[in-house]
Amino acid sequence: MKRSFDDGASDEIKPIFVSKAEREKLVIQHREEEAAKKRRALEQLQQQSRPNSLTKPSSSALDDDSRHHRSGDRELEAIKEQYLGFKKPKKCVIKPNEKFRFSLDWENTEDTSRDMNVLYQNPHEARPLFGRGFRAGMDRREQKKLAARNEKEILGFVFP
């Protein structure tokens, strides 16, 4: 026996026209129902996990308040990063000519020559080995006195 075309269509549900305003109302109701279900589930979990939460309402209230402030701060930071961009510290760039430049200046703390060799522990006045042996800009008498002292020191160490 053959079925008629109308018999199969009567079993299926036909779509109903719903206006845009009605669809928006249905979506809002659906979201509210889901939010209410989630709230109920969270409340049940909290009641199960904290049976003695009724005995200490002040500490939990403080925790909730501090948690709320922290989450607000996190949200603010996320918004700032989104719109203002992430602030990363600038990298200090050293130019190659400054990096490899030879420096003749150093601090006395960096000088290890005095620690290593005994000769460098007692520095003495330099004596020029050319010309008349006098330096410009210094009094000749003072230079002669210094030279005589240095010679006495050197000869005193060689011949005791």
Short mmCIF file of N, CA and C in Angstrom, two decimals:
data_model
loop_
_atom_site.label_atom_id
_atom_site.label_comp_id
_atom_site.label_asym_id
_atom_site.label_seq_id
_atom_site.Cartn_x
_atom_site.Cartn_y
_atom_site.Cartn_z
N MET A 1 0.84 -1.16 0.00
CA MET A 1 0.00 0.00 0.00
C MET A 1 0.89 1.24 0.00
N LYS A 2 0.53 2.21 -0.74
CA LYS A 2 1.32 3.41 -0.85
C LYS A 2 0.88 4.43 0.16
N ARG A 3 1.89 5.13 0.70
CA ARG A 3 1.56 6.21 1.63
C ARG A 3 1.30 7.49 0.84
N SER A 4 0.50 8.28 1.43
CA SER A 4 0.25 9.56 0.78
C SER A 4 1.34 10.55 1.21
N PHE A 5 1.53 11.55 0.45
CA PHE A 5 2.57 12.54 0.70
C PHE A 5 2.28 13.33 1.97
N ASP A 6 1.05 13.56 2.32
CA ASP A 6 0.67 14.36 3.48
C ASP A 6 0.84 13.60 4.79
N ASP A 7 0.77 12.28 4.80
CA ASP A 7 0.86 11.51 6.04
C ASP A 7 2.23 11.67 6.70
N GLY A 8 3.32 11.63 5.96
CA GLY A 8 4.67 11.75 6.50
C GLY A 8 4.95 13.15 7.02
N ALA A 9 4.40 14.13 6.40
CA ALA A 9 4.65 15.52 6.79
C ALA A 9 3.89 15.88 8.05
N SER A 10 2.79 15.22 8.32
CA SER A 10 2.01 15.55 9.51
C SER A 10 2.71 15.10 10.78
N ASP A 11 3.57 14.05 10.70
CA ASP A 11 4.29 13.57 11.87
C ASP A 11 5.43 14.53 12.28
N GLU A 12 6.06 15.19 11.31
CA GLU A 12 7.17 16.09 11.60
C GLU A 12 6.65 17.41 12.16
N ILE A 13 7.52 18.05 12.95
CA ILE A 13 7.15 19.34 13.53
C ILE A 13 7.46 20.42 12.51
N LYS A 14 6.50 21.27 12.28
CA LYS A 14 6.68 22.34 11.31
C LYS A 14 7.27 23.56 12.01
N PRO A 15 8.16 24.30 11.35
CA PRO A 15 8.74 25.49 11.97
C PRO A 15 7.68 26.57 12.17
N ILE A 16 7.85 27.27 13.29
CA ILE A 16 6.92 28.33 13.65
C ILE A 16 7.65 29.65 13.47
N PHE A 17 6.99 30.64 12.91
CA PHE A 17 7.60 31.96 12.73
C PHE A 17 7.61 32.68 14.07
N VAL A 18 8.82 33.17 14.47
CA VAL A 18 8.97 33.92 15.72
C VAL A 18 9.61 35.26 15.34
N SER A 19 9.05 36.33 15.83
CA SER A 19 9.58 37.65 15.50
C SER A 19 10.94 37.86 16.19
N LYS A 20 11.63 38.89 15.76
CA LYS A 20 12.97 39.16 16.29
C LYS A 20 12.91 39.49 17.77
N ALA A 21 11.96 40.28 18.20
CA ALA A 21 11.82 40.66 19.61
C ALA A 21 11.57 39.42 20.47
N GLU A 22 10.73 38.50 19.98
CA GLU A 22 10.44 37.28 20.74
C GLU A 22 11.69 36.40 20.84
N ARG A 23 12.46 36.32 19.74
CA ARG A 23 13.69 35.53 19.78
C ARG A 23 14.67 36.09 20.80
N GLU A 24 14.79 37.43 20.85
CA GLU A 24 15.68 38.05 21.82
C GLU A 24 15.23 37.76 23.25
N LYS A 25 13.93 37.80 23.50
CA LYS A 25 13.40 37.47 24.83
C LYS A 25 13.72 36.03 25.20
N LEU A 26 13.56 35.13 24.24
CA LEU A 26 13.85 33.72 24.50
C LEU A 26 15.34 33.51 24.82
N VAL A 27 16.20 34.20 24.10
CA VAL A 27 17.64 34.08 24.34
C VAL A 27 17.98 34.59 25.73
N ILE A 28 17.41 35.74 26.12
CA ILE A 28 17.67 36.31 27.45
C ILE A 28 17.18 35.37 28.54
N GLN A 29 15.99 34.80 28.36
CA GLN A 29 15.45 33.86 29.36
C GLN A 29 16.36 32.63 29.47
N HIS A 30 16.80 32.14 28.34
CA HIS A 30 17.67 30.95 28.34
C HIS A 30 18.98 31.24 29.08
N ARG A 31 19.57 32.41 28.84
CA ARG A 31 20.81 32.78 29.53
C ARG A 31 20.59 32.93 31.03
N GLU A 32 19.47 33.54 31.42
CA GLU A 32 19.18 33.70 32.85
C GLU A 32 19.01 32.35 33.53
N GLU A 33 18.36 31.42 32.84
CA GLU A 33 18.18 30.08 33.41
C GLU A 33 19.53 29.38 33.59
N GLU A 34 20.41 29.50 32.59
CA GLU A 34 21.73 28.88 32.70
C GLU A 34 22.54 29.50 33.84
N ALA A 35 22.47 30.83 33.97
CA ALA A 35 23.20 31.50 35.05
C ALA A 35 22.66 31.08 36.41
N ALA A 36 21.35 30.94 36.52
CA ALA A 36 20.75 30.50 37.78
C ALA A 36 21.19 29.07 38.11
N LYS A 37 21.24 28.20 37.11
CA LYS A 37 21.69 26.82 37.34
C LYS A 37 23.15 26.81 37.83
N LYS A 38 23.98 27.62 37.19
CA LYS A 38 25.39 27.66 37.61
C LYS A 38 25.53 28.18 39.03
N ARG A 39 24.75 29.22 39.37
CA ARG A 39 24.80 29.76 40.73
C ARG A 39 24.39 28.71 41.76
N ARG A 40 23.32 28.00 41.45
CA ARG A 40 22.85 26.96 42.38
C ARG A 40 23.92 25.88 42.55
N ALA A 41 24.54 25.48 41.45
CA ALA A 41 25.57 24.44 41.52
C ALA A 41 26.77 24.93 42.36
N LEU A 42 27.18 26.18 42.16
CA LEU A 42 28.28 26.74 42.95
C LEU A 42 27.93 26.83 44.43
N GLU A 43 26.71 27.25 44.72
CA GLU A 43 26.29 27.34 46.12
C GLU A 43 26.29 25.96 46.78
N GLN A 44 25.84 24.96 46.05
CA GLN A 44 25.83 23.60 46.60
C GLN A 44 27.26 23.12 46.86
N LEU A 45 28.16 23.38 45.92
CA LEU A 45 29.55 22.98 46.11
C LEU A 45 30.18 23.69 47.31
N GLN A 46 29.89 24.96 47.45
CA GLN A 46 30.45 25.71 48.58
C GLN A 46 29.89 25.19 49.90
N GLN A 47 28.62 24.87 49.93
CA GLN A 47 28.03 24.35 51.17
C GLN A 47 28.60 22.98 51.51
N GLN A 48 28.86 22.17 50.50
CA GLN A 48 29.43 20.85 50.76
C GLN A 48 30.89 20.94 51.20
N SER A 49 31.64 21.84 50.59
CA SER A 49 33.06 21.93 50.92
C SER A 49 33.32 22.68 52.22
N ARG A 50 32.44 23.59 52.59
CA ARG A 50 32.60 24.36 53.83
C ARG A 50 31.38 24.19 54.74
N PRO A 51 31.38 23.15 55.53
CA PRO A 51 30.23 22.99 56.44
C PRO A 51 30.26 23.99 57.60
N ASN A 52 31.45 24.45 58.00
CA ASN A 52 31.55 25.37 59.13
C ASN A 52 31.73 26.81 58.67
N SER A 53 31.28 27.15 57.46
CA SER A 53 31.42 28.52 56.97
C SER A 53 30.49 29.46 57.72
N LEU A 54 29.45 28.93 58.34
CA LEU A 54 28.53 29.79 59.09
C LEU A 54 29.16 30.26 60.39
N THR A 55 30.13 29.52 60.91
CA THR A 55 30.75 29.91 62.18
C THR A 55 31.74 31.06 62.00
N LYS A 56 32.31 31.22 60.80
CA LYS A 56 33.30 32.27 60.56
C LYS A 56 32.87 33.15 59.37
N PRO A 57 31.85 33.95 59.52
CA PRO A 57 31.43 34.77 58.39
C PRO A 57 32.36 35.95 58.13
N SER A 58 33.03 36.45 59.18
CA SER A 58 33.85 37.64 59.01
C SER A 58 35.08 37.36 58.14
N SER A 59 35.76 36.22 58.37
CA SER A 59 36.96 35.92 57.59
C SER A 59 36.61 35.63 56.14
N SER A 60 35.51 34.93 55.90
CA SER A 60 35.14 34.65 54.51
C SER A 60 34.72 35.93 53.80
N ALA A 61 34.08 36.84 54.54
CA ALA A 61 33.70 38.11 53.92
C ALA A 61 34.94 38.90 53.54
N LEU A 62 35.97 38.88 54.41
CA LEU A 62 37.22 39.57 54.09
C LEU A 62 37.91 38.93 52.88
N ASP A 63 37.90 37.59 52.83
CA ASP A 63 38.51 36.90 51.71
C ASP A 63 37.80 37.25 50.40
N ASP A 64 36.46 37.25 50.44
CA ASP A 64 35.69 37.59 49.25
C ASP A 64 35.98 39.02 48.80
N ASP A 65 36.09 39.92 49.78
CA ASP A 65 36.34 41.33 49.45
C ASP A 65 37.73 41.49 48.82
N SER A 66 38.75 40.84 49.42
CA SER A 66 40.10 40.95 48.86
C SER A 66 40.18 40.27 47.50
N ARG A 67 39.48 39.15 47.34
CA ARG A 67 39.45 38.46 46.06
C ARG A 67 38.82 39.35 44.99
N HIS A 68 37.76 40.06 45.39
CA HIS A 68 37.07 40.96 44.46
C HIS A 68 38.00 42.08 44.01
N HIS A 69 38.76 42.64 44.96
CA HIS A 69 39.70 43.71 44.62
C HIS A 69 40.80 43.19 43.69
N ARG A 70 41.31 42.01 43.99
CA ARG A 70 42.37 41.44 43.16
C ARG A 70 41.88 41.17 41.74
N SER A 71 40.67 40.63 41.63
CA SER A 71 40.14 40.36 40.29
C SER A 71 39.90 41.66 39.54
N GLY A 72 39.47 42.71 40.27
CA GLY A 72 39.28 44.01 39.63
C GLY A 72 40.60 44.58 39.14
N ASP A 73 41.65 44.40 39.95
CA ASP A 73 42.98 44.87 39.55
C ASP A 73 43.47 44.11 38.32
N ARG A 74 43.23 42.81 38.30
CA ARG A 74 43.65 42.01 37.15
C ARG A 74 42.93 42.45 35.89
N GLU A 75 41.63 42.72 36.03
CA GLU A 75 40.85 43.18 34.87
C GLU A 75 41.39 44.51 34.36
N LEU A 76 41.70 45.42 35.30
CA LEU A 76 42.25 46.72 34.89
C LEU A 76 43.57 46.54 34.15
N GLU A 77 44.44 45.68 34.68
CA GLU A 77 45.73 45.45 34.04
C GLU A 77 45.54 44.85 32.65
N ALA A 78 44.59 43.92 32.51
CA ALA A 78 44.34 43.31 31.21
C ALA A 78 43.84 44.35 30.21
N ILE A 79 42.97 45.24 30.66
CA ILE A 79 42.45 46.29 29.77
C ILE A 79 43.57 47.24 29.37
N LYS A 80 44.41 47.62 30.34
CA LYS A 80 45.52 48.51 30.02
C LYS A 80 46.47 47.87 29.01
N GLU A 81 46.77 46.58 29.20
CA GLU A 81 47.65 45.90 28.26
C GLU A 81 47.03 45.83 26.88
N GLN A 82 45.71 45.64 26.84
CA GLN A 82 45.03 45.51 25.56
C GLN A 82 45.06 46.82 24.78
N TYR A 83 44.79 47.92 25.46
CA TYR A 83 44.68 49.20 24.76
C TYR A 83 45.98 49.99 24.73
N LEU A 84 46.76 49.95 25.79
CA LEU A 84 47.99 50.74 25.85
C LEU A 84 49.21 49.95 25.40
N GLY A 85 49.12 48.64 25.42
CA GLY A 85 50.25 47.81 25.03
C GLY A 85 51.05 47.41 26.25
N PHE A 86 51.82 46.35 26.09
CA PHE A 86 52.62 45.82 27.19
C PHE A 86 53.89 46.62 27.33
N LYS A 87 54.22 47.03 28.55
CA LYS A 87 55.45 47.78 28.79
C LYS A 87 56.56 46.81 29.15
N LYS A 88 57.52 46.68 28.24
CA LYS A 88 58.67 45.86 28.57
C LYS A 88 59.87 46.78 28.70
N PRO A 89 60.77 46.47 29.60
CA PRO A 89 61.91 47.37 29.82
C PRO A 89 62.78 47.45 28.57
N LYS A 90 63.27 48.67 28.31
CA LYS A 90 64.11 48.87 27.14
C LYS A 90 65.48 48.23 27.37
N LYS A 91 65.98 47.63 26.33
CA LYS A 91 67.26 46.96 26.40
C LYS A 91 68.37 48.00 26.23
N CYS A 92 69.36 47.93 27.08
CA CYS A 92 70.49 48.85 27.00
C CYS A 92 71.40 48.39 25.87
N VAL A 93 71.51 49.22 24.84
CA VAL A 93 72.31 48.85 23.68
C VAL A 93 73.65 49.57 23.78
N ILE A 94 74.72 48.79 23.74
CA ILE A 94 76.08 49.34 23.78
C ILE A 94 76.62 49.31 22.36
N LYS A 95 77.07 50.46 21.89
CA LYS A 95 77.60 50.54 20.53
C LYS A 95 78.90 49.74 20.45
N PRO A 96 79.15 49.13 19.29
CA PRO A 96 80.37 48.31 19.17
C PRO A 96 81.66 49.08 19.42
N ASN A 97 81.71 50.36 18.98
CA ASN A 97 82.95 51.10 19.20
C ASN A 97 83.16 51.40 20.68
N GLU A 98 82.09 51.51 21.46
CA GLU A 98 82.24 51.70 22.91
C GLU A 98 82.54 50.37 23.60
N LYS A 99 82.02 49.31 23.03
CA LYS A 99 82.19 47.99 23.64
C LYS A 99 83.65 47.52 23.57
N PHE A 100 84.29 47.78 22.43
CA PHE A 100 85.64 47.27 22.23
C PHE A 100 86.72 48.34 22.41
N ARG A 101 86.34 49.52 22.85
CA ARG A 101 87.31 50.60 23.04
C ARG A 101 88.24 50.26 24.21
N PHE A 102 89.52 50.50 24.00
CA PHE A 102 90.50 50.22 25.05
C PHE A 102 90.52 51.38 26.03
N SER A 103 90.38 51.08 27.30
CA SER A 103 90.36 52.12 28.32
C SER A 103 91.65 52.07 29.13
N LEU A 104 92.34 53.22 29.19
CA LEU A 104 93.57 53.30 29.98
C LEU A 104 93.29 53.65 31.43
N ASP A 105 92.08 54.09 31.71
CA ASP A 105 91.73 54.50 33.07
C ASP A 105 91.19 53.30 33.84
N TRP A 106 91.70 53.11 35.03
CA TRP A 106 91.14 52.09 35.91
C TRP A 106 91.26 52.57 37.34
N GLU A 107 90.50 51.94 38.17
CA GLU A 107 90.51 52.30 39.59
C GLU A 107 91.65 51.57 40.28
N ASN A 108 92.06 52.11 41.43
CA ASN A 108 93.15 51.47 42.19
C ASN A 108 92.75 50.09 42.69
N THR A 109 91.46 49.87 42.89
CA THR A 109 91.02 48.56 43.36
C THR A 109 91.21 47.49 42.29
N GLU A 110 91.24 47.89 41.01
CA GLU A 110 91.41 46.94 39.93
C GLU A 110 92.88 46.59 39.68
N ASP A 111 93.80 47.36 40.26
CA ASP A 111 95.22 47.16 40.03
C ASP A 111 95.72 46.00 40.90
N THR A 112 96.14 44.92 40.25
CA THR A 112 96.61 43.74 41.00
C THR A 112 98.13 43.62 40.97
N SER A 113 98.82 44.56 40.32
CA SER A 113 100.27 44.44 40.20
C SER A 113 100.95 44.54 41.56
N ARG A 114 100.43 45.33 42.48
CA ARG A 114 101.06 45.47 43.81
C ARG A 114 100.94 44.18 44.61
N ASP A 115 99.86 43.47 44.39
CA ASP A 115 99.67 42.22 45.13
C ASP A 115 100.60 41.12 44.61
N MET A 116 100.89 41.15 43.32
CA MET A 116 101.62 40.06 42.71
C MET A 116 103.15 40.18 42.88
N ASN A 117 103.69 41.39 42.77
CA ASN A 117 105.14 41.54 42.74
C ASN A 117 105.57 42.54 43.82
N VAL A 118 106.67 42.21 44.53
CA VAL A 118 107.17 43.06 45.62
C VAL A 118 107.75 44.36 45.09
N LEU A 119 108.29 44.35 43.88
CA LEU A 119 108.91 45.56 43.32
C LEU A 119 107.92 46.72 43.19
N TYR A 120 106.66 46.39 42.96
CA TYR A 120 105.66 47.44 42.75
C TYR A 120 105.08 47.98 44.05
N GLN A 121 105.42 47.42 45.17
CA GLN A 121 104.83 47.86 46.43
C GLN A 121 105.40 49.19 46.90
N ASN A 122 106.65 49.50 46.58
CA ASN A 122 107.27 50.78 46.97
C ASN A 122 107.58 51.59 45.71
N PRO A 123 106.65 52.38 45.22
CA PRO A 123 106.94 53.16 44.02
C PRO A 123 107.89 54.30 44.35
N HIS A 124 108.76 54.65 43.41
CA HIS A 124 109.71 55.75 43.62
C HIS A 124 109.61 56.72 42.44
N GLU A 125 110.25 57.84 42.60
CA GLU A 125 110.21 58.89 41.58
C GLU A 125 110.97 58.42 40.34
N ALA A 126 110.41 58.69 39.18
CA ALA A 126 111.06 58.30 37.93
C ALA A 126 112.23 59.22 37.65
N ARG A 127 113.35 58.65 37.18
CA ARG A 127 114.52 59.47 36.84
C ARG A 127 114.74 59.43 35.34
N PRO A 128 114.74 60.58 34.70
CA PRO A 128 114.97 60.58 33.25
C PRO A 128 116.42 60.20 32.95
N LEU A 129 116.63 59.47 31.88
CA LEU A 129 117.96 58.97 31.54
C LEU A 129 118.57 59.70 30.35
N PHE A 130 118.01 60.81 29.96
CA PHE A 130 118.55 61.54 28.82
C PHE A 130 118.71 63.01 29.16
N GLY A 131 119.53 63.71 28.39
CA GLY A 131 119.73 65.14 28.59
C GLY A 131 120.44 65.42 29.90
N ARG A 132 120.10 66.50 30.51
CA ARG A 132 120.73 66.89 31.77
C ARG A 132 120.08 66.18 32.96
N GLY A 133 118.96 65.53 32.73
CA GLY A 133 118.32 64.80 33.82
C GLY A 133 117.34 65.61 34.61
N PHE A 134 116.94 66.78 34.13
CA PHE A 134 115.97 67.60 34.86
C PHE A 134 114.66 67.70 34.06
N ARG A 135 113.57 67.78 34.82
CA ARG A 135 112.26 67.89 34.18
C ARG A 135 111.82 69.34 34.13
N ALA A 136 111.09 69.68 33.09
CA ALA A 136 110.60 71.05 32.95
C ALA A 136 109.46 71.29 33.90
N GLY A 137 109.37 72.52 34.43
CA GLY A 137 108.27 72.88 35.31
C GLY A 137 108.54 72.63 36.76
N MET A 138 109.63 71.97 37.12
CA MET A 138 109.98 71.72 38.51
C MET A 138 111.26 72.47 38.86
N ASP A 139 111.35 72.84 40.08
CA ASP A 139 112.55 73.55 40.54
C ASP A 139 113.75 72.59 40.49
N ARG A 140 114.89 73.09 40.01
CA ARG A 140 116.08 72.25 39.88
C ARG A 140 116.60 71.79 41.23
N ARG A 141 116.52 72.65 42.22
CA ARG A 141 117.01 72.27 43.56
C ARG A 141 116.21 71.10 44.12
N GLU A 142 114.89 71.19 43.97
CA GLU A 142 114.04 70.10 44.47
C GLU A 142 114.35 68.80 43.74
N GLN A 143 114.55 68.90 42.43
CA GLN A 143 114.86 67.70 41.66
C GLN A 143 116.19 67.09 42.10
N LYS A 144 117.17 67.95 42.39
CA LYS A 144 118.47 67.44 42.84
C LYS A 144 118.34 66.76 44.19
N LYS A 145 117.55 67.37 45.10
CA LYS A 145 117.35 66.76 46.42
C LYS A 145 116.68 65.39 46.29
N LEU A 146 115.63 65.32 45.46
CA LEU A 146 114.93 64.04 45.26
C LEU A 146 115.86 62.99 44.65
N ALA A 147 116.68 63.40 43.70
CA ALA A 147 117.61 62.47 43.06
C ALA A 147 118.62 61.95 44.07
N ALA A 148 119.11 62.85 44.96
CA ALA A 148 120.08 62.43 45.97
C ALA A 148 119.45 61.44 46.94
N ARG A 149 118.22 61.70 47.36
CA ARG A 149 117.53 60.77 48.28
C ARG A 149 117.35 59.41 47.62
N ASN A 150 116.92 59.41 46.38
CA ASN A 150 116.72 58.14 45.67
C ASN A 150 118.02 57.36 45.55
N GLU A 151 119.08 58.04 45.26
CA GLU A 151 120.37 57.35 45.15
C GLU A 151 120.80 56.76 46.47
N LYS A 152 120.59 57.52 47.56
CA LYS A 152 120.94 57.00 48.89
C LYS A 152 120.12 55.75 49.21
N GLU A 153 118.82 55.80 48.87
CA GLU A 153 117.95 54.64 49.14
C GLU A 153 118.42 53.42 48.35
N ILE A 154 118.71 53.64 47.08
CA ILE A 154 119.14 52.53 46.24
C ILE A 154 120.49 51.99 46.70
N LEU A 155 121.44 52.89 46.96
CA LEU A 155 122.76 52.45 47.42
C LEU A 155 122.69 51.84 48.81
N GLY A 156 121.78 52.33 49.62
CA GLY A 156 121.62 51.78 50.96
C GLY A 156 121.13 50.35 50.92
N PHE A 157 120.30 50.01 49.94
CA PHE A 157 119.81 48.64 49.82
C PHE A 157 120.85 47.72 49.22
N VAL A 158 121.70 48.27 48.32
CA VAL A 158 122.69 47.44 47.66
C VAL A 158 123.87 47.18 48.59
N PHE A 159 124.39 48.26 49.22
CA PHE A 159 125.53 48.12 50.13
C PHE A 159 125.08 48.48 51.54
N PRO A 160 124.83 47.54 52.34
CA PRO A 160 124.40 47.87 53.71
C PRO A 160 125.51 48.28 54.63
#
